[in-house]
Coordinates of C-alpha atoms and ligand atoms in Angstrom, one line a residue:
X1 CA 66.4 -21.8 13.6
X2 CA 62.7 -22.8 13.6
X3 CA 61.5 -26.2 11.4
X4 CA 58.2 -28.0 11.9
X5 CA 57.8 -30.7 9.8
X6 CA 54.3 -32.1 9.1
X7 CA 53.2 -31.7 12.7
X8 CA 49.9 -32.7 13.7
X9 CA 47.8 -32.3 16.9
X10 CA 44.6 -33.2 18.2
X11 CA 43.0 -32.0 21.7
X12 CA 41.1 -34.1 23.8
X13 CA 37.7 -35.0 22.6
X14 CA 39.0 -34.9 18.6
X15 CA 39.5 -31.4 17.9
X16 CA 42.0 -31.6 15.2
X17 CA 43.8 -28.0 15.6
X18 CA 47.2 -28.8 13.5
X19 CA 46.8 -30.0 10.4
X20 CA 50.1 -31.1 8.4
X21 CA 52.0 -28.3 9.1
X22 CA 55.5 -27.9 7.8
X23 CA 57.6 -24.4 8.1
X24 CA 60.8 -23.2 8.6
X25 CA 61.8 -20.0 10.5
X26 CA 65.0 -18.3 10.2
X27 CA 67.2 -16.6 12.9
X28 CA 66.6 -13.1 13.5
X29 CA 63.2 -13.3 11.5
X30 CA 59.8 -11.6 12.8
X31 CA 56.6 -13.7 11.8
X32 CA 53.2 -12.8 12.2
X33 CA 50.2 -16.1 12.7
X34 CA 47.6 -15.2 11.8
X35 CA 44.0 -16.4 11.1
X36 CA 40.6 -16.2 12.8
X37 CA 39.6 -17.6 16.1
X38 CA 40.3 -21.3 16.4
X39 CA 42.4 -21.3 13.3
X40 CA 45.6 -22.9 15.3
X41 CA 47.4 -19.8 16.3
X42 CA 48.1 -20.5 19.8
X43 CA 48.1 -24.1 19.4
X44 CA 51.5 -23.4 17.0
X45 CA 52.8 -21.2 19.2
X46 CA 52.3 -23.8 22.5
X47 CA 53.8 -26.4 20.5
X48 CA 57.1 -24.0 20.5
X49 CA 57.7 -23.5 24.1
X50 CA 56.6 -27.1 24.6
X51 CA 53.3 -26.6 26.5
X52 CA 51.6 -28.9 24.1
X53 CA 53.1 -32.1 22.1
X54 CA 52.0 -32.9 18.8
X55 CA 50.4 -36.3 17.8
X56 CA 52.8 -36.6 15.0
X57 CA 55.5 -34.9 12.4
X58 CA 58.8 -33.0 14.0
X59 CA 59.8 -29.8 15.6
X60 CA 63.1 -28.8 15.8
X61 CA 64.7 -25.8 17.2
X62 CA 68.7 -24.7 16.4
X63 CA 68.6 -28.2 14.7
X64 CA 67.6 -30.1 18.0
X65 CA 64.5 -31.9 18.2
X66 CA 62.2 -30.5 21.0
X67 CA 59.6 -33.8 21.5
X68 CA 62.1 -35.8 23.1
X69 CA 63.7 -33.8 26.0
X70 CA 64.5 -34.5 29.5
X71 CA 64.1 -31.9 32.4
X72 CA 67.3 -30.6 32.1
X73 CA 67.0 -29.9 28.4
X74 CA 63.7 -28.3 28.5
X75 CA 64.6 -25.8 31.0
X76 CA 67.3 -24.8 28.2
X77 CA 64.9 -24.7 25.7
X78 CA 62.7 -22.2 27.8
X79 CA 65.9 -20.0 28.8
X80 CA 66.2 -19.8 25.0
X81 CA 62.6 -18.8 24.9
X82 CA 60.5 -15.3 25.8
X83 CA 56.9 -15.9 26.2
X84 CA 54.2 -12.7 26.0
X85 CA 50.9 -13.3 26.1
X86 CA 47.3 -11.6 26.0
X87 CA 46.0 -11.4 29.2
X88 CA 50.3 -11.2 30.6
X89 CA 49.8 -13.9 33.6
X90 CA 51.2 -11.7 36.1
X91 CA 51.3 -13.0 39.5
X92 CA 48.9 -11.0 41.4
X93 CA 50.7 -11.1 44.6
X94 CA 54.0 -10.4 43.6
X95 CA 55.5 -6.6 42.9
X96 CA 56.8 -6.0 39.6
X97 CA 60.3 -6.9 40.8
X98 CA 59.6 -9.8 42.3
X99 CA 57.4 -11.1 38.9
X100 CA 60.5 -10.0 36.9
X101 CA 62.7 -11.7 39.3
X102 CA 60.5 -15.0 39.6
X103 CA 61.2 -15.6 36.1
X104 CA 65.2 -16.0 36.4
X105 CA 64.7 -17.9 39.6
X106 CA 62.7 -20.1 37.8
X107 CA 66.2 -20.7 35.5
X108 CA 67.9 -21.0 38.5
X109 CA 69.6 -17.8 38.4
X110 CA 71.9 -16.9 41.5
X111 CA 70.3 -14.9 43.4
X112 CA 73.0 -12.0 43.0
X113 CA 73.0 -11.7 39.2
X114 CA 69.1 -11.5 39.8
X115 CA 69.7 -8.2 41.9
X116 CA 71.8 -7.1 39.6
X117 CA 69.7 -8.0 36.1
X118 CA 66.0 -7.2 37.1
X119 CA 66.5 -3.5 37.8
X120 CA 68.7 -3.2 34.1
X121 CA 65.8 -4.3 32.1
X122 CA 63.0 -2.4 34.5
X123 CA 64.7 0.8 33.0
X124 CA 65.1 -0.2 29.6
X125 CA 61.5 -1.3 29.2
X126 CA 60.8 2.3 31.3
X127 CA 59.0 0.3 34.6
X128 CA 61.5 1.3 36.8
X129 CA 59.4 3.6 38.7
X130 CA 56.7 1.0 38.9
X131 CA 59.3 -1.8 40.8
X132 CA 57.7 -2.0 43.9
X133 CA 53.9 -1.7 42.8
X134 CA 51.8 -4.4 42.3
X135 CA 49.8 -5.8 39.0
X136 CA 46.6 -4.0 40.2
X137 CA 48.0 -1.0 40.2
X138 CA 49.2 -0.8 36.8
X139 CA 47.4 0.1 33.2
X140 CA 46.7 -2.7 30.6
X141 CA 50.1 -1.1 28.9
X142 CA 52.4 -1.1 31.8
X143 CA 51.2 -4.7 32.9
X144 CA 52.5 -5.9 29.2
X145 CA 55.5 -4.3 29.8
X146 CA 56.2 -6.2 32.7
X147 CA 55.2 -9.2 31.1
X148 CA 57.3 -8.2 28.8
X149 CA 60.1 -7.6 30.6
X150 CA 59.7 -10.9 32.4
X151 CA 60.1 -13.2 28.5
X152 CA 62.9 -11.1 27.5
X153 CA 64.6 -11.0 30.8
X154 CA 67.5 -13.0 30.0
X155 CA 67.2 -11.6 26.0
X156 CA 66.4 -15.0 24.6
X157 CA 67.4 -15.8 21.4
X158 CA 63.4 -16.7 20.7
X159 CA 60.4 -14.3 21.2
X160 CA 56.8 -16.0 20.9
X161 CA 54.0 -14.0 21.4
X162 CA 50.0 -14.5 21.6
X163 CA 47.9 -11.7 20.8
X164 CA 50.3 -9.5 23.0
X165 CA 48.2 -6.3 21.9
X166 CA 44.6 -8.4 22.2
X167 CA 44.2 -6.3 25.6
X168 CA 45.5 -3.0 24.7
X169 CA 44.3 0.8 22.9
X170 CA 46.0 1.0 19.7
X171 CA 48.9 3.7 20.8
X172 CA 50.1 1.3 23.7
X173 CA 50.1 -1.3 21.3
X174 CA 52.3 0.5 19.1
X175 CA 54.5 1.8 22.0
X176 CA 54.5 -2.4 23.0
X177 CA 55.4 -3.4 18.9
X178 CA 58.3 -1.2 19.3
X179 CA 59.6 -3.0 22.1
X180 CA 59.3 -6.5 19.8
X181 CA 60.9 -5.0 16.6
X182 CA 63.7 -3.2 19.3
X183 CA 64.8 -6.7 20.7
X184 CA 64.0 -8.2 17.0
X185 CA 66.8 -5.2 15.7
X186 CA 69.2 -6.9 18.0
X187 CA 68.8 -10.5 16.9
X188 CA 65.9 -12.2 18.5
X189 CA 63.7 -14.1 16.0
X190 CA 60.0 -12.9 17.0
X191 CA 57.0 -15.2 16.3
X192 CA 53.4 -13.2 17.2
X193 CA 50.0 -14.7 16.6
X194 CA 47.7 -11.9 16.0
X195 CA 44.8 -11.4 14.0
X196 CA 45.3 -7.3 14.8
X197 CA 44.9 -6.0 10.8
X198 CA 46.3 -2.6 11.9
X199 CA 49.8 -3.9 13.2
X200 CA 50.0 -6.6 10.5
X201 CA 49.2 -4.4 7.8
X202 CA 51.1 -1.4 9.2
X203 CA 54.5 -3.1 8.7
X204 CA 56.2 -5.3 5.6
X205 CA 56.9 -8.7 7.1
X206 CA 56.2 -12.1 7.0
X207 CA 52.8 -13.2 7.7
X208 CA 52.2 -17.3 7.7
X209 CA 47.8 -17.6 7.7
X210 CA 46.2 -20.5 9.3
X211 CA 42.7 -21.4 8.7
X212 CA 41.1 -24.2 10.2
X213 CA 44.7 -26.1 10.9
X214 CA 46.3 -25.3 8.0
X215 CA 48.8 -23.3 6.5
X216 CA 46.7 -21.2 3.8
X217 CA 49.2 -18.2 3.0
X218 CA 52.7 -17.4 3.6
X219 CA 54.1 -14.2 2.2
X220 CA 56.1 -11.2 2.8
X221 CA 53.7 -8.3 3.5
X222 CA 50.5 -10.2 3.4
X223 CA 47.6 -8.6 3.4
X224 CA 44.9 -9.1 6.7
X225 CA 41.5 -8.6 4.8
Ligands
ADP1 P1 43.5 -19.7 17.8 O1 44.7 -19.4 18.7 O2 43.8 -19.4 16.3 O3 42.3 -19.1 18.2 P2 43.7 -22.4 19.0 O4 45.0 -22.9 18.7 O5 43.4 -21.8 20.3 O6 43.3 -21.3 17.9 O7 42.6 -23.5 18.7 C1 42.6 -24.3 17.6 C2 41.5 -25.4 17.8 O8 41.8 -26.2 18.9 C3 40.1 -24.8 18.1 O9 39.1 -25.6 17.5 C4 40.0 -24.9 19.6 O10 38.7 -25.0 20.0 C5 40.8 -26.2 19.8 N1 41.4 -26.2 21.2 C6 42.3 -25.3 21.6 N2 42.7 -25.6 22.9 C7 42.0 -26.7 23.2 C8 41.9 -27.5 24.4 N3 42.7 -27.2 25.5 N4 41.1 -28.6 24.4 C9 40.3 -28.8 23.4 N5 40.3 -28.1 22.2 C10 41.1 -27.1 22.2

């Protein structure tokens, strides 16, 4: 599903953040990143939904390269991808509905499925009640549910997440893990930088470590010391 294949990158002003990193993901698999501040983790995760290109080396996703796209393509590679991050880069201005909604606009999808879709996933991700409020009015936990809501809106085939608990207690963040293993259950492959010990030790899966730009550890279960 997933490959990167000795993938570099550099920022601006020389900081090497990718070192030579080569993985492979399979469908339906849920992978934690982890690793200490600077160690990569959102740089690898950017590099999947294309908001930053690498210097050098491959990334491919169902077998398709994603360096080379065109408009057209890219906007398929982000319907095929959910994006939940920390601080959940909800639109201030906008109720939850319409921050829900803005993201299958942004796919171009008629407005008459929108009416139709929004609402369904509102009352699975239990926010229905919260449709017409507005960011500022939510808890730290509802927001990521909305933000939630919005990557998984048209239950993409890929989940990335960065540090999706950083900004929550630890029973919301449990309530919010659920939600991630629920839509992993039903197929999604789930990538989540964290460097939360509690979740990654709580559970038994696949844990790729990063330190300075490289791949240190990849195991089943790993440990976060
Ligand atoms: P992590 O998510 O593990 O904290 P990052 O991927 O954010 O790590 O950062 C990896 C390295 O790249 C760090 O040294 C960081 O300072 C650097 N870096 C990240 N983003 C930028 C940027 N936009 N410009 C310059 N350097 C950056």
């Amino acid at each position: 599903m997933i490959d990167m294949a000795n993938v570099f990158k550099t920022y601006d002003g020389g900081n090497l953040a990718l070192k030579d990193i080569t993985l492979h993901v399979d469908n339906g698999e849920f992978v934690y990143l982890t690793g200490q501040s600077g160690a990569g983790k959102s740089t690898l995760i950017k590099l999947l939904f294309r908001e930053v290109l690498p210097d050098s080396g491959q990334i491919f996703i169902a077998g398709r390269s994603i360096i080379r796209l065109n408009n057209r393509v890219t906007v398929k590679l982000r319907r095929n991808t959910g994006v939940v991050f920390q601080d959940f880069r909800l639109m201030e201005n906008k109720t939850v509905f319409e921050n829900v909604a803005f993201a299958l606009k942004v796919l171009e999808y008629p407005w008459n499925e929108v009416k139709e879709i929004v609402p369904q996933v509102l009352k699975r991700l239990k926010i229905a009640d919260k449709a017409n409020a507005f960011p500022r009015q939510l808890s730290g936990g509802e927001q990521q549910r909305v933000a939630f809501a919005r990557a998984v809106i048209n239950n993409p085939p890929i989940i990335l997440a960065d540090e999706p608990t950083g900004n929550l207690d630890p029973d919301t963040s449990d309530e919010l893990m659920n939600l991630f293993q629920e839509f992993n259950d039903e197929g999604a492959t789930v990538i989540m930088a964290t460097h939360d010990k509690r979740i990654v030790n709580d559970t038994h899966k696949r844990v790729i470590a990063l330190r300075k730009g490289e791949i240190i550890g990849d195991h089943i279960g790993g440990w976060l010391l």
